[in-house]
Amino acid sequence: MNQISLKKTIVLLIILLTTLPVMGQKINVLIWDEQQPTQKPTYENFLGNEIAARLKTNKNNLEIRSVKLDDPEQGLTPENLNWAKVLIWWGHARQGEISSETVKRKLMKRIRTGKLHLIALHSAHWATPFMECMNERTMQDARRLFPQPKGGRTVEFEFVPMPFKGAPMKGSAITPSFLALKRGKDLAKVVTTLPNCCFPSYRPDGKPSTMTVTLPEHPIAKGLPKTFKLSSTEMYNEPFHVPRPDEVIFKEEFSQGEWFRSGMTWKVGKGKVFYFRPGHETYPVFKDPNVIKIIENACHWLGSQKSKY
Amino acid sequence: MNQISLKKTIVLLIILLTTLPVMGQKINVLIWDEQQPTQKPTYENFLGNEIAARLKTNKNNLEIRSVKLDDPEQGLTPENLNWAKVLIWWGHARQGEISSETVKRKLMKRIRTGKLHLIALHSAHWATPFMECMNERTMQDARRLFPQPKGGRTVEFEFVPMPFKGAPMKGSAITPSFLALKRGKDLAKVVTTLPNCCFPSYRPDGKPSTMTVTLPEHPIAKGLPKTFKLSSTEMYNEPFHVPRPDEVIFKEEFSQGEWFRSGMTWKVGKGKVFYFRPGHETYPVFKDPNVIKIIENACHWLGSQKSKY
Amino acid sequence: MNQISLKKTIVLLIILLTTLPVMGQKINVLIWDEQQPTQKPTYENFLGNEIAARLKTNKNNLEIRSVKLDDPEQGLTPENLNWAKVLIWWGHARQGEISSETVKRKLMKRIRTGKLHLIALHSAHWATPFMECMNERTMQDARRLFPQPKGGRTVEFEFVPMPFKGAPMKGSAITPSFLALKRGKDLAKVVTTLPNCCFPSYRPDGKPSTMTVTLPEHPIAKGLPKTFKLSSTEMYNEPFHVPRPDEVIFKEEFSQGEWFRSGMTWKVGKGKVFYFRPGHETYPVFKDPNVIKIIENACHWLGSQKSKY
Amino acid sequence: MNQISLKKTIVLLIILLTTLPVMGQKINVLIWDEQQPTQKPTYENFLGNEIAARLKTNKNNLEIRSVKLDDPEQGLTPENLNWAKVLIWWGHARQGEISSETVKRKLMKRIRTGKLHLIALHSAHWATPFMECMNERTMQDARRLFPQPKGGRTVEFEFVPMPFKGAPMKGSAITPSFLALKRGKDLAKVVTTLPNCCFPSYRPDGKPSTMTVTLPEHPIAKGLPKTFKLSSTEMYNEPFHVPRPDEVIFKEEFSQGEWFRSGMTWKVGKGKVFYFRPGHETYPVFKDPNVIKIIENACHWLGSQKSKY
């Protein structure tokens, strides 16, 4: 083999290896939807199945399963969870039926160890899996931001949960928050208020919003225009009470001047979480090709082992 | 009609009216079982179905439905709950999958208003429905034991939940407990520690136990011998951390001298709760005719409108 | 020396050694009194000075200093505290002026290390020094009753203070209390409610009470009749919310059948605390020779290094 | 009287009335100093007495009394407190000796009703009277910022105190903070974290600082240059954990670029609090004529009934 052809072969190999995740190894995506009757007028076969059908139509390397709250083990059988690499979550009216204990026992270890990654959609800001991920990330943040000093006394960490699931008032303190106190010169105690995972106001008026890509080179934004419109969506208004994200990929602006960090990612242990805001079940958001593209990109990015972004 | 036949007619009427609940109106009983594989060696068709089958065989006025955790809505569909008058609950390994929010939304109002009554079996001491009933009763007890003084300042009630689901140590304070403080001469604040709903120790050795009827005239004890043996059961050891019951119907004694209040009732609003201790799923407790008799009696008693015991 | 005289000498030596603490080494006693004007009708020169004068009159080895709340450093100068071996405390209306921080900084280390011992009189049940001693003892009790298991996870100890200084209602839970929870089989957390240091009711009617010596061989009871009357005292009613004492030396009974553990001792680290109930400042309790005898005995017992009772 | 002389008379009267508070009515100022020996090298006769002497020398309408921690009732006799209109507070090492209960009982009602006003100097940021005023103001802020909605359910207010007196870490959440939660659409609960009353760092290096008057027309800034130097002071670094002040009158800048809101006022009920930062006891800050001028101005402003600024 002469030098030129060696070079060519190497280049070809690199291209092959780079595209392998897309062309080769399948990524298993479990779509979880509570499947409320209120979805029916807009999503004939329910919201989760709509996303499933659209992802299947696209040419990609995603394997899709669609489950619902009323399936055995609430759709979260060991078989499903061992199979899945990415979990897409839609919940709204019946989110209270998924207990924290279920999520802790079934999902958190998988996410923490990077075996499973989560995509939470719109009203899933108050889904138990998303909230538990945000709690976990907040606890990691507390210990990272306020580390145990070497040779010092043991720092006491206290984690204060929300007293109940209630939206914050405009003007409320923003959560999570970390009150870190010294005794003398040394850190002694950190009182962490866990994240509320909600925002002060919303408006289900079905008006359009404008999405702007804030990280154009992020894999989740691949192939998207710099800005695009959603024809009809609910409004959520910042501040969103979540831990500081690793990345903000989309900014969304609404009809009365409100805005939202509408696509964010967090590492939770070795797992990743992507929150995507637009919705909800009475608007055809999940029939929009750009939205499906984002979800598809997110599945690829979360599901790819090579991802080092 | 002469006086004697009038008397006879009245007596007959009384007998008729008294037996009507048994002969006439059907009582709808929903049996809820998490249906764990570990039940299989002892209960081929699962524990809940075993109870269902035995209750159906007996001549009584009970209508039986058997549901499981993996049914739609975890077996707790509005249809099932509107139909049922009595809910028999078996849970153990997967109790964490029933969220407090589910129980509060679906069950508590029904129980509080007397539309539904609960029978909790053995390991269901930590089932969410039983725990929520014990919490509710404890809160009612707090306000009953320490009433708002007329014309005084508003008494503050604080309810402290268990920090996590952990059995109490031997020697621990017993819950629920009520710390009631005055400012000056008047009641000002009641800090209530909610019930742990567990006990310091257990022993799953399958040894026999002896049951003694402590309230022989109670409808739940009807037709039972004064004492009887269970051939093989797990041991639970007092103190059981529950609010003071309205009635203790059975006392159980174990091989190493331990004892337990093994049949207790509480009013929760207008509803009633019956806890029955013997179990668990690897012992044939629920094949014992006396146990089935107790459950049958409890269904009648809870399900009967006329009950004034 | 023949054998008889040797024996005699030994006996003499024993007598000498036993009585040495009384005859020899002086015990420095600091009497602390808030010196309220309400004391005046009964104690012309204030209550603390009355006790001081009477202790000085008796033939004993006590050195007495009497200080008051309005002295420099509230009477608690380093000079006074280094000098004193025993601290007698009387407080009532102005107890709130002694801060916890003062007591922690000035008294607790001295008591914990056995350099200082405390006698708390009557209404000093809510004096800051007595309360801090009871808190400290409770914390020691928590760790002694529920020890860290070897090789296990670190047990979390939480100490919950009273929300405010309020007497407990009749029927309230009794403090201190220890809620000890396991995770699985191992102790994981102990939630300790600190002692209220009060009791459900009192009656300042100045009626007589009857004192009974329950530990006649205790040095504090030395020279006292088995029972004796106090001509005029206030009534306090059990349960007194304090940690379980090491010794109950006196039981007191009141005109309407109430009773109290009216002389109790606790070890607090290497220090000792003696609480003596009879009072208060408008009754001539501290002019009673038996009461003075008890205080004198307590000073000797607390102040004696040899004490091994 | 002709019209011109009427006008003149009115003008004269206005001048007279305006200057009356200064010329006429005396303002009683109680200077409270813990009088630590460490003050001696810089303030021969203690810090409080130094301020007293300098205020007396100036021609003003202030009546001055100087008291100390070791005076009867810690200097806070009813006689002193009924006399005083303004209370100047210096504390540092022995602040823990003033209990919250003392301050609540003796000072807070007087301040709340406008009978007494507080000037807190430098390290008195952690003096009990200043901290209690900041707590009170925070509680007032909570109810003002998050008012009870008319016709709605009773909003629950919870106030969380600092777990101990410890400086906040750099990067800690800032206190006070208000977490306000809705149930559905309505405000339901406000969890207020009370102010820490400290700041993340300090440096007692005795370097100069620069003071800038930020509200030149404020009576407290009267007669002061727009900026001036303090020759030697300790550094405190923002953020100072106090409720948002009504006015920031001075900004102070330090040798390494740090800054502080060094003169602030708050209304607490009908009373007023002025915090003045420069210090501490080993630097001759309180011999600086500008500083004395500020304290004098503050006494006039706080002590004047006519003040409507």
mmCIF file of N, CA and C in Angstrom, chain D residues 251-292:
data_model
loop_
_atom_site.group_PDB
_atom_site.id
_atom_site.type_symbol
_atom_site.label_atom_id
_atom_site.label_comp_id
_atom_site.label_asym_id
_atom_site.label_seq_id
_atom_site.Cartn_x
_atom_site.Cartn_y
_atom_site.Cartn_z
ATOM 1 N N LYS D 251 -21.120 54.707 51.403
ATOM 2 C CA LYS D 251 -20.464 53.558 50.790
ATOM 3 C C LYS D 251 -18.995 53.642 51.194
ATOM 4 N N GLU D 252 -18.418 52.498 51.548
ATOM 5 C CA GLU D 252 -17.027 52.495 52.005
ATOM 6 C C GLU D 252 -16.220 51.578 51.097
ATOM 7 N N GLU D 253 -15.011 52.032 50.713
ATOM 8 C CA GLU D 253 -14.153 51.196 49.871
ATOM 9 C C GLU D 253 -12.835 50.943 50.563
ATOM 10 N N PHE D 254 -12.299 49.715 50.355
ATOM 11 C CA PHE D 254 -11.136 49.265 51.114
ATOM 12 C C PHE D 254 -9.929 49.043 50.203
ATOM 13 N N SER D 255 -8.829 48.759 50.855
ATOM 14 C CA SER D 255 -7.518 48.748 50.176
ATOM 15 C C SER D 255 -7.408 47.709 49.079
ATOM 16 N N GLN D 256 -8.166 46.612 49.165
ATOM 17 C CA GLN D 256 -8.014 45.585 48.126
ATOM 18 C C GLN D 256 -9.242 45.525 47.214
ATOM 19 N N GLY D 257 -9.968 46.647 47.150
ATOM 20 C CA GLY D 257 -11.081 46.725 46.211
ATOM 21 C C GLY D 257 -12.429 46.327 46.798
ATOM 22 N N GLU D 258 -12.457 45.881 48.042
ATOM 23 C CA GLU D 258 -13.739 45.515 48.635
ATOM 24 C C GLU D 258 -14.570 46.772 48.907
ATOM 25 N N TRP D 259 -15.859 46.578 49.122
ATOM 26 C CA TRP D 259 -16.718 47.710 49.452
ATOM 27 C C TRP D 259 -17.812 47.251 50.413
ATOM 28 N N PHE D 260 -18.500 48.237 51.014
ATOM 29 C CA PHE D 260 -19.539 47.943 51.997
ATOM 30 C C PHE D 260 -20.543 49.085 52.039
ATOM 31 N N ARG D 261 -21.802 48.692 52.293
ATOM 32 C CA ARG D 261 -22.825 49.723 52.547
ATOM 33 C C ARG D 261 -22.674 50.123 54.012
ATOM 34 N N SER D 262 -21.877 51.170 54.256
ATOM 35 C CA SER D 262 -21.389 51.409 55.614
ATOM 36 C C SER D 262 -22.274 52.293 56.480
ATOM 37 N N GLY D 263 -23.339 52.809 55.919
ATOM 38 C CA GLY D 263 -24.329 53.523 56.724
ATOM 39 C C GLY D 263 -25.703 53.228 56.150
ATOM 40 N N MET D 264 -26.526 52.546 56.928
ATOM 41 C CA MET D 264 -27.836 52.146 56.404
ATOM 42 C C MET D 264 -28.895 52.401 57.466
ATOM 43 N N THR D 265 -30.124 52.635 57.010
ATOM 44 C CA THR D 265 -31.236 52.796 57.951
ATOM 45 C C THR D 265 -32.385 51.853 57.595
ATOM 46 N N TRP D 266 -33.105 51.454 58.622
ATOM 47 C CA TRP D 266 -34.305 50.637 58.471
ATOM 48 C C TRP D 266 -35.379 51.156 59.417
ATOM 49 N N LYS D 267 -36.602 51.168 58.987
ATOM 50 C CA LYS D 267 -37.712 51.328 59.913
ATOM 51 C C LYS D 267 -38.037 49.972 60.503
ATOM 52 N N VAL D 268 -38.292 49.928 61.802
ATOM 53 C CA VAL D 268 -38.720 48.694 62.468
ATOM 54 C C VAL D 268 -39.963 49.090 63.264
ATOM 55 N N GLY D 269 -41.133 48.811 62.691
ATOM 56 C CA GLY D 269 -42.353 49.371 63.260
ATOM 57 C C GLY D 269 -42.269 50.886 63.132
ATOM 58 N N LYS D 270 -42.434 51.602 64.264
ATOM 59 C CA LYS D 270 -42.308 53.064 64.232
ATOM 60 C C LYS D 270 -40.913 53.525 64.640
ATOM 61 N N GLY D 271 -40.061 52.568 64.982
ATOM 62 C CA GLY D 271 -38.698 52.929 65.359
ATOM 63 C C GLY D 271 -37.766 52.906 64.162
ATOM 64 N N LYS D 272 -36.572 53.454 64.381
ATOM 65 C CA LYS D 272 -35.589 53.460 63.306
ATOM 66 C C LYS D 272 -34.269 52.874 63.814
ATOM 67 N N VAL D 273 -33.565 52.225 62.893
ATOM 68 C CA VAL D 273 -32.255 51.657 63.194
ATOM 69 C C VAL D 273 -31.251 52.252 62.216
ATOM 70 N N PHE D 274 -30.111 52.686 62.740
ATOM 71 C CA PHE D 274 -29.008 53.141 61.889
ATOM 72 C C PHE D 274 -27.791 52.275 62.183
ATOM 73 N N TYR D 275 -27.281 51.610 61.130
ATOM 74 C CA TYR D 275 -26.055 50.833 61.289
ATOM 75 C C TYR D 275 -24.903 51.605 60.678
ATOM 76 N N PHE D 276 -23.818 51.734 61.456
ATOM 77 C CA PHE D 276 -22.633 52.446 60.975
ATOM 78 C C PHE D 276 -21.432 51.521 61.124
ATOM 79 N N ARG D 277 -20.773 51.208 60.008
ATOM 80 C CA ARG D 277 -19.824 50.116 59.962
ATOM 81 C C ARG D 277 -18.426 50.357 60.532
ATOM 82 N N PRO D 278 -17.783 51.539 60.269
ATOM 83 C CA PRO D 278 -16.352 51.621 60.587
ATOM 84 C C PRO D 278 -16.010 51.241 62.023
ATOM 85 N N GLY D 279 -14.864 50.651 62.202
ATOM 86 C CA GLY D 279 -14.375 50.196 63.494
ATOM 87 C C GLY D 279 -13.060 49.465 63.279
ATOM 88 N N HIS D 280 -12.466 48.740 64.264
ATOM 89 C CA HIS D 280 -13.105 48.436 65.520
ATOM 90 C C HIS D 280 -12.344 49.007 66.698
ATOM 91 N N GLU D 281 -12.357 48.331 67.834
ATOM 92 C CA GLU D 281 -11.938 48.937 69.090
ATOM 93 C C GLU D 281 -10.435 49.200 69.173
ATOM 94 N N THR D 282 -9.632 48.647 68.260
ATOM 95 C CA THR D 282 -8.188 48.894 68.327
ATOM 96 C C THR D 282 -7.754 49.970 67.335
ATOM 97 N N TYR D 283 -8.698 50.557 66.637
ATOM 98 C CA TYR D 283 -8.392 51.661 65.715
ATOM 99 C C TYR D 283 -9.118 52.906 66.197
ATOM 100 N N PRO D 284 -8.502 54.080 65.981
ATOM 101 C CA PRO D 284 -9.070 55.317 66.559
ATOM 102 C C PRO D 284 -10.222 55.891 65.736
ATOM 103 N N VAL D 285 -11.046 55.011 65.199
ATOM 104 C CA VAL D 285 -12.163 55.445 64.343
ATOM 105 C C VAL D 285 -13.060 56.435 65.087
ATOM 106 N N PHE D 286 -13.300 56.163 66.354
ATOM 107 C CA PHE D 286 -14.264 56.991 67.092
ATOM 108 C C PHE D 286 -13.612 58.228 67.731
ATOM 109 N N LYS D 287 -12.391 58.541 67.254
ATOM 110 C CA LYS D 287 -11.779 59.833 67.567
ATOM 111 C C LYS D 287 -11.803 60.732 66.327
ATOM 112 N N ASP D 288 -12.279 60.203 65.219
ATOM 113 C CA ASP D 288 -12.318 60.941 63.956
ATOM 114 C C ASP D 288 -13.506 61.903 63.984
ATOM 115 N N PRO D 289 -13.274 63.211 63.760
ATOM 116 C CA PRO D 289 -14.380 64.188 63.840
ATOM 117 C C PRO D 289 -15.524 63.880 62.878
ATOM 118 N N ASN D 290 -15.225 63.344 61.692
ATOM 119 C CA ASN D 290 -16.312 63.007 60.763
ATOM 120 C C ASN D 290 -17.206 61.903 61.330
ATOM 121 N N VAL D 291 -16.580 60.935 61.949
ATOM 122 C CA VAL D 291 -17.353 59.834 62.526
ATOM 123 C C VAL D 291 -18.229 60.359 63.662
ATOM 124 N N ILE D 292 -17.640 61.186 64.504
ATOM 125 C CA ILE D 292 -18.424 61.759 65.615
ATOM 126 C C ILE D 292 -19.572 62.610 65.069
#
